Every structure is written in structure tokens, then in C-alpha cells.
Amino acid sequence: MDILLSGLMEVLTLYNFVVIVLSLILGMIVGCIPGLTVTLGIILLLPLTYNFTSPATAIIALLAVYVGGMYGGSISAILLNTPGTNAAIATTFDGYPLAKKGKVKLALDVSLYASVLGGVISALLLLFTSQFFAQLASSFTSTEYFCLAVLGLSLIAGVSGDSLLKGIMGGLIGLFITIVGLDSVTGVSRFSFGTMLLYDGLSIMPAMIAMIALIEVMKKAKDYINTKGDIGDVSHIDNAGINNKQRKALLPAIFRSTAIASVIGAMPGVGGGVAQFLCYNEVKRASKHPEEFGKGSLEGIAAAESSNNAIVGTAMIPLLTLGIPGDGVTAILLGAFILHGIIPGPTMFTKQGATAYAIIFGTLIANVLLYFIGLMFTKQVAKIVQVRYSYLGPLITAFCFAGAFAANGSYYEVILMMGVLVFTYILMILDISVIPIMLGMILAPIMEQNFVNSMLIYDNDLLIFFKRPISLVILVLTGILVWSLMKVNKKVDNINIHQAEERAITLEAEASLAE
Amino acid sequence: MQIKSNLVSGIVFAIISIVLILLVPSQVPVPAYDNGGPSPRIIPYMVLYGILICSFGLIIQSLLFKKEKKMVFDFKLEKAALVIMGIMILFGYLTIKFGFIVGVVIALPMMLYAMNERKPFIYIFTVVGGIGVYYLFVEVFNIFLPVLGG
């Protein structure tokens, strides 16, 4: 209880509130601009957080970007029919049709209302369940931690798109990148080829900047050049928002969607991108007016938006309690934890308990503040989608290079970052996702350290991971998780195909009516 | 140009992993003393053999099961990406060699030019913004950035 209170006190400062508000606005901005993602927002903010007064504040700021970004993604989904983030794709199904009917403010209000409710409920789940999971995992040794890292890597099955083999290969490439440089256990240099450039290896920060931020700028600039800067029309925002009757009517859809998304979020590997489709489909199935879905249904917007914000809180449960990321963004957050000297996992609640609870309360407060920030700034932020990308791209590039130096001020890392940029471009051409690579890089030190410790303790017995009951259970769970993730991916693909067909039929009918 | 992504990535990474497996003995020395722990070569071998197995899997998928994803590489469209990537690399080179502000003043306007911007205001905005980023990191966040002349 004392730890819980000290966590709450740590977060309840004016400084933290200002940081949360600014981070929420940053998240809304990066989320709403198509081409800028939540991950990019987190990576841009990460170097600046080195100067924050406490590591908890730094993580809360990054989480507030995540929360704000999830809502921000709906703004461009509604105004431009272009989701600002992957998790806002389902918002376009009903958000844009409603906006086309002239009810832009109503669509944005429903999105904000559902986002906040979904986010707050999942943050409360995080608050009340994390201690339980942490206690459950408190008896783990290095053997179990190694198996947990393997479980974390299994989320590759959820983020590897349509080729699991490429995903696994990506994860292994990530592990190999981390192998290059000094071995922390024996002190020998690995694959340095006799050059100082590779002697220390490549740290996470410049790799994240190259693989995610710079490559996104490059892709967006390419589209900008090839389309001659055409970003589509932006709708005028009216003033007729949501009323109390509509709020009440939407509650069942929001609760249903939040419940499903919370369970999915707590499973490593699924994430908001997948949850939104499952929730949308389920809410549509249970709705009294399924025929309105795809034509501007308020329930449709609420289902999509409550699901992607509900993911934020529950995706933190495996991260904080087990030290394994719940989705791609939390994988980046795990990197941020490590950079700030916070070791997530069961011991976090005993050794850094106040920090753990400060982060949890910070997530909750960020979700509550999102409502007020959303009401105040949505109109202003929505105008940013009109900003030409040529104003943003070069400045983001400058920010990225400055951020790369922030890691440890090494010239070598910037040279390696440029190499990683070229490598990532080649991977893009070969249709290999970088998220499994990032995941491999982030989990590699945890895997290697615990593997070596297990080997030292159990006399190099490689079968020890199958002999200890808890580690065996974790490995079995990993197998089940991979299998179920593949099933979920297949189900989502089917839903996508079905919805694309439905939308095509609707558009065809509209076109023939117009004729 | 169409690229058979499974086949090409399988072949590319199979070659890379075989070369690296052969290089392990020369690139990962065994420590002079035995601390009782596993050899520092065990993890590199496990990872590289894993990549090799996945590569063969992709090749088999492509050739035997005809499961393939064809990626279109249109040089006309990709030229823009390659130019921007080249400018980014130039930015890095200029930053390391001559300092961050020199990188901002030379590379960012080049990027704007590549993005077909011709009006002077956006050039001034970008350069001033880039210099602003420099001062934000150096003065506000006390983070070292390279400067001209060391």
C-alpha cells in the first residue's frame, strides 16, 4: 500500500501534468498525420526524455504519446479516410462516411468518448492485476526468464504479416545484430572484423531511429514526390457534437469492445491493429442495427476507437510484470525502459515498486486528461493534417540525427545508423518487416544473459529449460500462443476480405444510385 | 521489375548466414580461461543456423509449394526514395565531418529541392527550424552535437 501511495505521489506533480499534457498533444499530432506513427512519436521524444527528472516521468511521457496517438489516428481516419495509425483502420469504415454526411464533430466526439472510456478501463485493469501477475512470477529464475524472452519473441507470429518464416528470420537477424560487438559475459569481441566501428556494436536507439523513423520519412517523402504533394481533401468541422443519449446508447458497444481488446492486449503479440477488427466485427454481430455498419454507425466508430485505446493499458501488463512486450509499440517502450535503467519484470514491483506504480497511475491520468485535451485541441490538431509534408520531413530528419547522437554521442553509431537505413530499405524491398528485428534486438540481451546464467548454474545442461516445471509451462504456452496467433491472423484476414467485399458492394450501389 | 520476395530473401540470407557461420571461428575467439560457462560461439551459431533454416524454408516455400509474394520494384517510383536516402546519408556524413549545422544548411534544402519545393519561405523555415533543433539539443537538453572545427 505504501508503495502504491508513493507511486501516486510521484506522479501527482505539476511537472508531470505538464509533461503528460504536452506528450498527449504530441501524440495526437503524430497520430493524426498520415505517415507519422505513434512509434515515430515515441522515438522522437525518447532522446529528449534523457533530461527528465525521473525515469518514471520519461516513461509516462512516452505512454502519453502512445495514448494521444491512438486517439489522434482517428482524426485523419475521420477527416481524410486515411488512418493516422494502423490501429485506426476500422475507424475509417464508419468515421469517414459519417463525416461525409456533414457530421464531423459527432464522429470526432464519439471517437474521443470511446477512446477515453476504453483507455481508462484498461488502465484500471493494469492497476489492479499487475501486482498479482508480478507475484506469480516472483519465484522465476534465469531459466524461466530465458523462456519468458522466448515467449516475448513469439509475438513475432503476431507482427510478421503474412509470412511467419520471414518474421522468425527477422527476429533472428535482430538477435544477430546485437551479437556484434563486445560479449558482456566473456569480454570477447564478436564479428567486429578488427574495426573500431563494430567493436562496441550497435545500440538500440540509433537502430530504432533508422529502422522506423528515417525509413518512414523516406517512404512518406517518396509518396509526396510521386503524388506531387496531394494529400486529399479535408472536411470542414461543424459544431454539433455528441449528446448524453448517444453517450448512454454507446456504452454496451464500448464495454464489449474494451473487454475483448483488453484480453487481446494482454496477450503478447496481437496489438491494436488486430484487436480493432475483431472488436468491430463482434460489436457489429451484437448490434441491433448491423445494417448501419460501414455507413456511419456510431457503434462502429466506438468499437474501433475503444479497442485501440484499451490495448494501451493491458499491453503494459506483460511488459511491466513479465518484462515481455505486448505489441510493437511496447517493444519500443521496453527499449526505453532499458535506456532509462528500469528493469521491467516481477522484481520491478519489489525493487522499483514506486516507479512501477507511478507509470501505472501516469497511464491512468493520461487517459483521463485525454478527454479534456481532446475537447480543447482536436480542432487545432485536425488543421495540422493540412500541413504539407515538405515542412515536416526535413525537420524530422534533423531531429532523428540529433536523437542518434543523444544515445552516447558516438560518431560510429551514426555511421552504423546510416548502414542500417540502407539495410532496412533492402528489407522493405524484400517484404521483411522490421518490427521482428527490433523485437529480436530488444530481447537479445535478456535472452543471452539468462541463457548464460542458466548454463552456469545447471552445468551447461541445454535440456534444463524442459526439466524445470515453470519454464516447461512457459514453453508450452509459447507454442499455444504461436498457434493461436496464427489462427487469429487468419481470422482477421478473412474479416478484412469480407469487409472489403462489403465496402465494394456499398460503393458500387452508391455509384449506381448517383447515376 | 517483379521480385520473388520469398525466393530472393531466402537466397540472400542463406548466403549471408553460410558466410557468417564460416567466419565464426575467426571472428568469435574463445577466451583464454574457462569460466565454466557456455562458449561465446554457441549463441552466434544458434542464431546463424536459425537464419539458415528459415532461408531454406523460404526457398522451399517458393520453389516447391509455389507460395510466393511478388514485390514490384518500379525504378521510376523508387528513384524518389533512393534520392531521399542518399540525402539522408549525406546529412550524416556532413554532420560527422563538418558539424550538425552544416548538415542542416546543405542537406535539408537539398531534400526540399528533391520534394519539388521552389518557394524561398519553406527553405528559410526549414533551415531556421533545423538550427532550432540544434540549439534545443545543445542548450536545453545538454546533448553534444558535432560542430564545425571540432
XYZ file of C-alpha atoms in Angstrom:
665
model
C 0.000 0.000 0.000
C 2.869 2.355 0.859
C 4.474 1.667 -2.494
C 1.171 2.296 -4.233
C 0.785 5.644 -2.467
C 4.366 6.692 -3.105
C 3.841 5.825 -6.788
C 0.741 8.001 -6.818
C 2.567 10.848 -5.071
C 5.431 10.582 -7.536
C 3.109 11.143 -10.462
C 0.965 13.874 -8.866
C 3.242 16.817 -9.558
C 2.661 19.880 -11.714
C 5.785 18.967 -13.718
C 4.348 15.536 -14.560
C 0.968 17.009 -15.508
C 2.632 19.466 -17.893
C 4.735 16.645 -19.384
C 1.625 14.435 -19.818
C -0.396 17.230 -21.459
C 2.401 18.127 -23.890
C 3.029 14.449 -24.685
C -0.683 13.857 -25.316
C -0.719 16.766 -27.779
C 2.444 15.448 -29.457
C 0.820 12.003 -29.652
C -2.349 13.467 -31.184
C -0.273 15.336 -33.769
C 1.893 12.381 -34.833
C -1.124 10.089 -34.684
C -3.302 12.268 -36.887
C -0.759 12.941 -39.635
C -0.829 10.008 -42.040
C 2.707 8.749 -42.400
C 3.751 9.768 -38.895
C 3.079 6.977 -36.435
C 2.865 6.590 -32.684
C 6.150 4.680 -32.821
C 7.797 7.608 -34.587
C 6.418 9.989 -31.943
C 7.855 7.823 -29.162
C 11.230 7.597 -30.878
C 11.363 11.374 -31.472
C 10.550 12.049 -27.824
C 12.877 9.377 -26.419
C 16.174 11.342 -26.699
C 14.545 14.328 -25.007
C 13.463 12.221 -22.042
C 17.113 11.706 -21.008
C 16.834 15.098 -19.310
C 13.644 14.408 -17.387
C 13.848 14.475 -13.611
C 12.857 10.837 -13.093
C 12.754 7.708 -15.266
C 9.062 7.299 -14.370
C 8.287 10.720 -15.871
C 10.142 9.723 -19.035
C 8.131 6.519 -19.439
C 4.846 8.281 -18.585
C 5.624 10.877 -21.291
C 6.198 8.119 -23.851
C 2.993 6.365 -22.756
C 1.056 9.634 -23.069
C 2.307 9.878 -26.668
C 1.005 6.330 -27.169
C -2.405 7.236 -25.646
C -2.690 10.523 -27.571
C -1.514 8.887 -30.781
C -4.161 6.176 -30.616
C -6.857 8.865 -30.469
C -5.054 11.099 -32.980
C -5.117 8.280 -35.518
C -8.895 8.566 -35.644
C -8.806 12.263 -36.617
C -7.322 11.649 -40.059
C -9.347 8.417 -40.363
C -12.499 10.524 -39.994
C -11.391 13.603 -41.965
C -9.334 12.059 -44.763
C -10.437 8.422 -44.829
C -6.753 7.737 -44.170
C -5.933 6.147 -40.806
C -3.197 8.040 -38.983
C -2.145 4.779 -37.348
C -2.635 1.113 -38.225
C -4.905 0.749 -35.230
C -7.367 3.291 -36.699
C -8.121 1.450 -39.936
C -11.515 0.249 -38.682
C -12.369 3.843 -37.711
C -12.424 4.767 -41.398
C -15.257 2.254 -42.013
C -17.813 4.449 -40.238
C -15.925 7.635 -39.321
C -15.423 8.840 -42.878
C -18.983 8.009 -44.089
C -20.353 9.947 -41.086
C -18.025 12.873 -41.868
C -19.211 12.811 -45.477
C -22.758 13.262 -44.152
C -21.509 16.523 -42.581
C -21.378 15.141 -39.018
C -17.623 15.525 -38.483
C -17.854 16.829 -34.917
C -20.154 13.964 -33.904
C -17.722 11.407 -35.354
C -14.779 13.036 -33.566
C -16.702 13.265 -30.276
C -17.711 9.590 -30.400
C -14.115 8.694 -31.154
C -12.841 10.724 -28.181
C -15.516 9.410 -25.812
C -14.867 5.774 -26.766
C -11.077 6.227 -26.719
C -11.130 7.696 -23.205
C -13.519 5.088 -21.764
C -11.587 2.215 -23.342
C -8.277 3.652 -22.167
C -9.407 4.327 -18.581
C -10.907 0.851 -18.145
C -7.765 -0.839 -19.414
C -5.554 1.383 -17.214
C -7.649 0.314 -14.196
C -7.184 -3.327 -15.226
C -3.445 -2.676 -15.380
C -3.540 -1.151 -11.891
C -5.482 -3.981 -10.273
C -3.965 -7.032 -11.975
C -0.278 -6.226 -12.380
C 0.645 -6.925 -8.735
C -0.990 -10.360 -8.985
C 0.946 -11.286 -12.130
C 4.173 -9.939 -10.649
C 3.734 -12.061 -7.502
C 3.011 -15.076 -9.664
C 6.284 -14.530 -11.466
C 8.377 -13.626 -8.401
C 9.810 -17.143 -7.992
C 11.267 -17.160 -11.507
C 14.964 -17.874 -12.015
C 17.180 -17.200 -15.033
C 15.816 -20.368 -16.694
C 12.257 -19.025 -16.567
C 13.390 -15.565 -17.655
C 15.051 -17.065 -20.725
C 11.815 -18.893 -21.542
C 9.866 -15.665 -20.990
C 12.116 -13.930 -23.522
C 11.353 -16.784 -25.943
C 7.653 -16.178 -25.202
C 8.199 -12.491 -25.968
C 9.852 -13.392 -29.243
C 6.813 -15.494 -30.106
C 4.909 -12.264 -30.638
C 6.725 -12.311 -33.957
C 3.888 -14.596 -35.042
C 1.538 -11.688 -34.487
C 3.596 -8.976 -36.152
C 5.130 -10.839 -39.070
C 2.283 -10.193 -41.502
C 1.643 -12.973 -43.985
C 4.953 -14.825 -43.654
C 5.813 -16.370 -40.309
C 9.151 -17.624 -41.680
C 10.200 -14.093 -42.618
C 9.097 -12.931 -39.174
C 11.198 -15.570 -37.393
C 14.141 -14.779 -39.670
C 13.698 -11.081 -38.831
C 13.778 -11.860 -35.106
C 16.976 -13.874 -35.581
C 18.535 -11.049 -37.625
C 17.731 -8.739 -34.695
C 19.444 -11.178 -32.317
C 22.472 -11.339 -34.616
C 22.782 -7.522 -34.831
C 23.008 -7.498 -31.026
C 25.638 -10.233 -31.040
C 28.021 -7.959 -32.966
C 30.389 -6.198 -30.549
C 31.659 -6.978 -27.093
C 30.262 -10.059 -25.346
C 29.222 -8.829 -21.903
C 29.908 -12.219 -20.273
C 33.318 -13.263 -21.612
C 34.515 -9.864 -22.841
C 35.491 -11.180 -26.282
C 34.742 -9.152 -29.385
C 32.327 -10.780 -31.840
C 32.170 -10.031 -35.570
C 33.964 -6.708 -35.201
C 36.230 -7.527 -38.224
C 39.067 -5.705 -36.499
C 37.439 -2.282 -36.790
C 36.561 0.117 -34.004
C 33.318 0.833 -35.866
C 31.890 -2.559 -34.890
C 33.834 -3.050 -31.640
C 31.065 -1.755 -29.355
C 28.241 -2.972 -31.580
C 25.083 -1.049 -32.348
C 22.852 0.216 -29.563
C 19.063 0.199 -29.715
C 18.448 3.934 -30.104
C 20.169 4.608 -33.474
C 18.804 1.311 -34.799
C 15.256 2.298 -33.861
C 15.726 5.716 -35.462
C 16.994 4.224 -38.734
C 14.567 1.307 -38.942
C 11.431 3.160 -38.009
C 11.775 6.953 -38.086
C 14.121 7.622 -41.032
C 12.583 4.886 -43.173
C 9.124 6.389 -42.546
C 10.324 9.837 -43.580
C 11.808 8.280 -46.702
C 8.601 6.426 -47.601
C 6.431 9.474 -46.961
C 8.757 11.763 -48.951
C 8.678 9.234 -51.797
C 4.871 9.296 -51.839
C 4.917 13.094 -51.598
C 7.211 13.389 -54.610
C 5.347 10.780 -56.655
C 1.893 12.255 -55.919
C 3.144 15.839 -56.241
C 2.091 16.645 -52.682
C -1.581 15.721 -52.999
C -2.883 14.691 -49.553
C -6.620 14.757 -50.325
C -9.465 16.921 -49.091
C -10.006 17.942 -45.508
C -13.585 18.278 -44.325
C -14.903 21.306 -42.519
C -15.554 20.616 -38.816
C -19.073 21.523 -37.690
C -20.244 22.175 -34.107
C -22.929 19.511 -33.490
C -21.262 17.042 -31.130
C -22.377 14.017 -29.143
C -25.283 14.245 -26.649
C -25.938 12.330 -23.420
C -28.492 9.988 -25.013
C -25.942 8.931 -27.600
C -23.282 8.528 -24.902
C -25.553 6.174 -22.955
C -26.540 4.218 -26.056
C -22.908 3.632 -26.942
C -21.919 2.165 -23.568
C -22.694 -1.519 -24.390
C -20.649 -1.335 -27.596
C -17.751 0.339 -25.785
C -17.763 -2.158 -22.890
C -17.947 -5.132 -25.248
C -15.138 -3.819 -27.400
C -12.997 -2.831 -24.396
C -13.416 -6.260 -22.799
C -12.283 -8.077 -25.951
C -9.431 -5.638 -26.628
C -8.211 -5.842 -23.014
C -7.841 -9.613 -23.237
C -6.150 -9.337 -26.634
C -3.859 -6.538 -25.399
C -2.611 -8.650 -22.503
C -1.603 -11.403 -24.932
C 1.894 -10.786 -26.252
C 1.899 -10.176 -29.950
C -1.568 -9.241 -31.051
C -1.828 -5.456 -30.625
C -4.304 -2.771 -31.647
C -4.012 -3.472 -35.362
C -5.644 -6.867 -34.913
C -7.912 -6.052 -31.949
C -9.839 -3.351 -33.818
C -11.088 -5.774 -36.489
C -12.130 -8.449 -34.009
C -13.904 -5.869 -31.816
C -15.579 -4.157 -34.765
C -16.823 -7.484 -36.028
C -18.071 -8.592 -32.608
C -19.874 -5.302 -31.892
C -21.455 -5.440 -35.348
C -22.602 -9.000 -34.685
C -24.207 -7.998 -31.373
C -25.672 -4.708 -32.612
C -29.399 -4.060 -33.072
C -28.538 -2.147 -36.251
C -25.805 -4.105 -38.040
C -27.052 -2.715 -41.362
C -25.730 0.751 -40.362
C -22.155 -0.506 -40.064
C -19.971 0.820 -42.852
C -22.356 3.729 -43.461
C -21.537 5.957 -40.496
C -22.575 3.873 -37.487
C -21.716 5.466 -34.134
C -21.320 1.994 -32.635
C -18.807 1.167 -35.360
C -16.641 4.177 -34.505
C -16.973 3.454 -30.777
C -15.972 -0.202 -31.256
C -12.873 0.642 -33.253
C -11.725 3.506 -31.053
C -12.373 1.952 -27.637
C -10.480 -1.144 -28.761
C -7.307 0.621 -29.858
C -7.078 2.703 -26.672
C -7.937 -0.288 -24.468
C -4.888 -2.018 -25.897
C -2.546 0.620 -24.403
C -3.168 -0.256 -20.764
C -3.375 -4.017 -20.998
C -0.399 -4.301 -23.364
C 1.564 -2.905 -20.412
C 0.607 -5.861 -18.189
C 3.056 -8.395 -19.731
C 5.643 -5.618 -20.119
C 5.618 -4.452 -16.503
C 5.071 -7.816 -14.827
C 6.998 -10.235 -17.032
C 9.328 -7.926 -18.952
C 7.948 -9.020 -22.326
C 6.301 -6.605 -24.742
C 2.630 -6.878 -25.666
C 2.898 -5.343 -29.129
C 5.234 -3.453 -31.461
C 4.935 -0.149 -29.590
C 5.514 -1.732 -26.178
C 8.572 -3.444 -27.697
C 9.946 0.059 -28.350
C 8.856 1.048 -24.832
C 10.827 -1.920 -23.445
C 13.862 -0.419 -25.175
C 13.044 2.911 -23.499
C 12.767 1.212 -20.084
C 16.221 -0.297 -20.525
C 17.710 3.009 -21.722
C 16.344 4.664 -18.564
C 17.704 1.969 -16.270
C 14.321 0.458 -15.415
C 14.214 -3.325 -15.478
C 10.630 -4.411 -16.088
C 9.553 -7.804 -14.759
C 8.417 -9.370 -11.482
C 11.203 -7.732 -9.466
C 10.143 -4.288 -10.646
C 7.267 -4.297 -8.135
C 9.649 -5.023 -5.261
C 12.849 -3.246 -6.306
C 11.325 -0.301 -8.217
C 7.750 -0.511 -6.907
C 7.136 3.230 -6.681
C 8.322 3.688 -10.270
C 6.071 0.832 -11.443
C 3.001 2.339 -9.795
C 3.921 5.858 -10.924
C 3.927 4.551 -14.512
C 0.562 2.826 -13.992
C -1.034 5.904 -12.421
C 0.545 8.018 -15.156
C -1.188 5.857 -17.786
C -4.496 6.275 -15.977
C -4.096 10.048 -15.653
C -3.028 10.374 -19.300
C -6.233 8.604 -20.355
C -8.387 10.882 -18.189
C -6.590 14.022 -19.380
C -7.021 12.893 -22.980
C -10.728 13.723 -22.714
C -10.093 17.383 -21.850
C -7.134 17.745 -24.203
C -9.218 16.160 -26.956
C -12.111 18.557 -26.372
C -9.792 21.563 -26.362
C -7.340 20.746 -29.130
C -8.953 18.362 -31.627
C -9.963 21.203 -33.992
C -6.466 22.731 -33.889
C -4.724 19.378 -34.278
C -7.046 18.490 -37.164
C -5.722 21.527 -39.056
C -2.215 20.030 -38.911
C -3.234 17.284 -41.328
C -3.303 20.084 -43.918
C 0.379 20.929 -43.356
C 2.467 19.988 -46.366
C 4.812 17.103 -45.646
C 7.733 19.079 -47.042
C 7.543 21.234 -43.889
C 7.749 18.180 -41.644
C 10.022 15.644 -43.389
C 13.312 17.601 -43.339
C 12.827 18.727 -39.724
C 12.042 15.183 -38.583
C 15.268 14.088 -40.331
C 17.238 16.724 -38.395
C 15.559 15.572 -35.182
C 16.455 11.941 -35.925
C 20.174 12.662 -36.438
C 20.294 14.796 -33.291
C 18.496 11.996 -31.444
C 21.047 9.435 -32.656
C 23.830 11.438 -31.012
C 21.809 11.655 -27.811
C 22.301 7.913 -27.148
C 26.014 8.146 -26.325
C 27.432 10.842 -28.581
C 29.325 8.331 -30.702
C 30.132 9.086 -34.356
C 30.367 5.347 -35.012
C 26.726 4.814 -34.109
C 25.649 7.463 -36.630
C 27.704 5.732 -39.338
C 26.124 2.399 -38.383
C 22.702 4.056 -38.354
C 23.149 5.043 -41.985
C 24.165 1.454 -42.784
C 21.041 0.207 -41.009
C 18.970 2.652 -43.072
C 20.229 1.129 -46.335
C 19.779 -2.392 -44.918
C 16.194 -1.565 -43.879
C 15.409 -0.283 -47.360
C 16.608 -3.600 -48.835
C 14.460 -5.481 -46.294
C 11.486 -3.349 -47.325
C 12.008 -4.319 -50.964
C 12.157 -7.982 -49.866
C 8.957 -7.573 -47.809
C 10.644 -8.325 -44.477
C 9.117 -6.367 -41.576
C 11.484 -4.513 -39.236
C 9.318 -4.995 -36.140
C 10.524 -8.600 -35.527
C 14.110 -7.342 -35.983
C 13.560 -4.624 -33.392
C 11.985 -7.191 -31.090
C 14.970 -9.505 -31.506
C 17.354 -6.645 -30.741
C 15.458 -5.592 -27.629
C 15.043 -9.100 -26.205
C 18.536 -10.328 -27.140
C 20.384 -9.057 -24.025
C 17.703 -10.550 -21.737
C 17.856 -13.876 -23.583
C 21.630 -14.077 -23.703
C 22.240 -13.061 -20.088
C 19.700 -15.549 -18.733
C 20.823 -18.302 -21.086
C 24.426 -17.945 -19.895
C 23.337 -17.776 -16.231
C 21.222 -20.934 -16.660
C 24.130 -22.744 -18.299
C 26.479 -21.691 -15.480
C 24.045 -22.782 -12.755
C 22.947 -26.061 -14.377
C 26.329 -27.188 -15.700
C 25.696 -26.489 -19.411
C 22.584 -28.680 -19.479
C 20.670 -27.486 -22.539
C 17.626 -29.559 -21.540
C 17.189 -27.655 -18.278
C 14.560 -25.443 -19.939
C 12.379 -28.534 -20.365
C 13.206 -30.061 -16.975
C 12.074 -27.174 -14.749
C 8.256 -27.230 -14.490
C 7.599 -23.474 -14.753
C 9.920 -22.991 -17.723
C 8.335 -26.015 -19.411
C 4.878 -24.491 -18.865
C 6.088 -21.201 -20.369
C 7.490 -23.016 -23.412
C 4.244 -24.953 -23.867
C 2.327 -21.659 -23.556
C 4.632 -20.201 -26.193
C 3.686 -22.983 -28.583
C -0.030 -22.480 -27.883
C 0.347 -18.717 -28.304
C 2.085 -19.041 -31.675
C -0.611 -21.434 -32.859
C -3.452 -19.186 -31.655
C -1.808 -16.046 -33.107
C -1.619 -17.724 -36.488
C -5.313 -18.608 -36.179
C -6.170 -15.016 -35.170
C -4.167 -13.643 -38.122
C -6.075 -15.926 -40.450
C -9.416 -14.873 -38.940
C -8.529 -11.178 -39.298
C -7.511 -11.741 -42.923
C -10.918 -13.306 -43.560
C -12.699 -10.399 -41.828
C -10.675 -7.940 -43.949
C -11.580 -9.719 -47.169
C -15.250 -9.881 -46.139
C -15.347 -6.191 -45.183
C -13.538 -5.128 -48.351
C -16.161 -7.011 -50.381
C -18.998 -5.392 -48.415
C -17.499 -1.929 -48.900
C -17.024 -2.535 -52.615
C -20.701 -3.548 -52.935
C -21.798 -0.431 -50.971
C -19.643 1.870 -53.133
C -20.995 0.222 -56.279
C -24.578 0.712 -55.083
C -23.861 4.369 -54.222
C -22.310 4.938 -57.641
C -25.275 3.404 -59.465
C -27.696 5.492 -57.356
C -25.753 8.643 -58.226
C -26.042 7.805 -61.908
C 10.633 -5.307 -62.184
C 8.975 -8.063 -60.137
C 10.886 -9.583 -57.246
C 10.008 -13.028 -55.892
C 10.449 -11.897 -52.305
C 10.486 -15.356 -50.653
C 12.991 -16.791 -53.106
C 15.296 -13.758 -53.202
C 15.298 -13.186 -49.442
C 15.854 -16.922 -48.912
C 18.870 -16.968 -51.232
C 20.334 -13.676 -49.916
C 20.120 -14.653 -46.257
C 21.215 -18.231 -46.900
C 24.438 -16.899 -48.462
C 24.953 -14.331 -45.693
C 24.371 -16.888 -42.923
C 26.680 -19.502 -44.524
C 29.457 -16.916 -44.889
C 28.998 -15.783 -41.286
C 28.931 -19.394 -39.984
C 32.268 -19.965 -41.717
C 33.600 -16.774 -40.144
C 32.604 -17.664 -36.553
C 35.964 -19.354 -35.649
C 37.934 -16.300 -36.784
C 35.513 -13.634 -35.573
C 34.495 -15.060 -32.183
C 37.590 -16.025 -30.195
C 37.315 -18.470 -27.311
C 38.507 -16.829 -24.059
C 41.918 -17.915 -22.736
C 40.446 -19.125 -19.418
C 37.435 -21.384 -18.878
C 34.844 -19.840 -16.556
C 32.607 -22.901 -16.770
C 30.021 -21.121 -18.850
C 28.957 -21.807 -22.410
C 31.293 -20.911 -25.274
C 30.779 -17.385 -26.695
C 30.331 -19.117 -30.059
C 27.213 -21.078 -29.072
C 24.701 -18.221 -29.433
C 26.108 -16.915 -32.760
C 25.968 -20.483 -34.109
C 22.381 -20.989 -32.883
C 21.224 -17.695 -34.395
C 23.031 -18.148 -37.712
C 21.847 -21.739 -38.159
C 18.333 -20.468 -37.340
C 18.592 -17.853 -40.121
C 19.919 -20.524 -42.484
C 16.999 -22.875 -41.722
C 14.466 -20.044 -42.258
C 16.210 -19.149 -45.542
C 15.946 -22.728 -46.797
C 12.316 -22.735 -45.637
C 11.600 -19.659 -47.759
C 13.375 -21.166 -50.784
C 11.392 -24.415 -50.398
C 8.139 -22.455 -49.993
C 8.868 -20.605 -53.208
C 10.169 -23.451 -55.376
C 8.236 -26.482 -54.142
C 4.973 -25.084 -52.761
C 4.826 -22.096 -55.139
C 3.992 -19.868 -52.147
C 5.409 -16.565 -53.223
C 4.833 -12.852 -52.703
C 5.913 -10.804 -55.688
C 7.129 -7.302 -54.892
C 7.120 -4.695 -57.622
C 10.264 -2.589 -57.866
C 9.441 0.318 -60.149
C 12.608 2.373 -60.526
C 10.620 5.421 -61.631
C 8.797 5.418 -58.274
C 11.712 4.188 -56.168
C 14.062 6.839 -57.588
C 12.493 9.359 -55.198
C 13.140 7.060 -52.207
C 16.744 6.469 -53.278
C 17.367 10.214 -53.686
C 15.944 10.967 -50.225
C 18.003 8.121 -48.717
C 21.113 9.493 -50.432
C 20.429 12.947 -48.979
C 19.963 11.437 -45.503
C 23.321 9.680 -45.795
C 24.862 12.962 -46.969
C 23.333 14.647 -43.920
C 25.044 12.086 -41.684
C 28.385 12.497 -43.475
C 28.246 16.304 -43.303
C 27.243 16.188 -39.635
C 30.148 13.952 -38.686
C 32.692 15.727 -40.903
C 31.658 19.383 -40.640
C 29.065 19.612 -37.877
C 25.312 19.409 -37.446
C 24.524 22.950 -38.621
C 26.469 22.446 -41.875
C 24.400 19.296 -42.417
C 21.202 21.291 -41.829
C 22.218 24.126 -44.165
C 23.286 21.855 -47.059
C 21.283 18.609 -46.845
C 17.857 19.847 -45.774
C 17.497 22.333 -48.677
C 18.559 19.512 -50.999
C 15.749 17.418 -49.578
C 13.275 20.241 -50.168
C 14.510 20.596 -53.742
C 14.031 16.854 -54.266
C 10.485 17.274 -52.936
C 9.894 19.843 -55.694
C 9.672 22.811 -53.342
C 10.801 26.045 -55.018
C 9.458 28.864 -52.829
C 12.110 30.598 -50.661
C 9.992 30.695 -47.481
C 9.996 26.942 -46.918
C 13.814 26.867 -47.309
C 14.214 29.609 -44.705
C 11.678 27.890 -42.413
C 13.469 24.545 -42.654
C 16.997 25.872 -42.103
C 15.894 28.029 -39.164
C 13.938 25.040 -37.786
C 16.969 22.752 -38.184
C 19.203 25.242 -36.356
C 16.465 25.420 -33.716
C 16.703 21.629 -33.291
C 20.487 22.042 -32.765
C 20.035 24.629 -30.025
C 17.216 22.633 -28.437
C 19.514 19.621 -28.016
C 22.690 21.519 -27.100
C 21.375 24.343 -24.929
C 18.173 22.935 -23.426
C 18.960 19.225 -23.173
C 22.777 19.491 -22.846
C 23.327 16.866 -25.531
C 26.534 17.116 -27.541
C 26.171 17.577 -31.296
C 29.170 17.887 -33.643
C 30.207 21.411 -34.631
C 32.390 22.759 -37.455
C 36.044 22.684 -36.460
C 35.624 20.157 -33.657
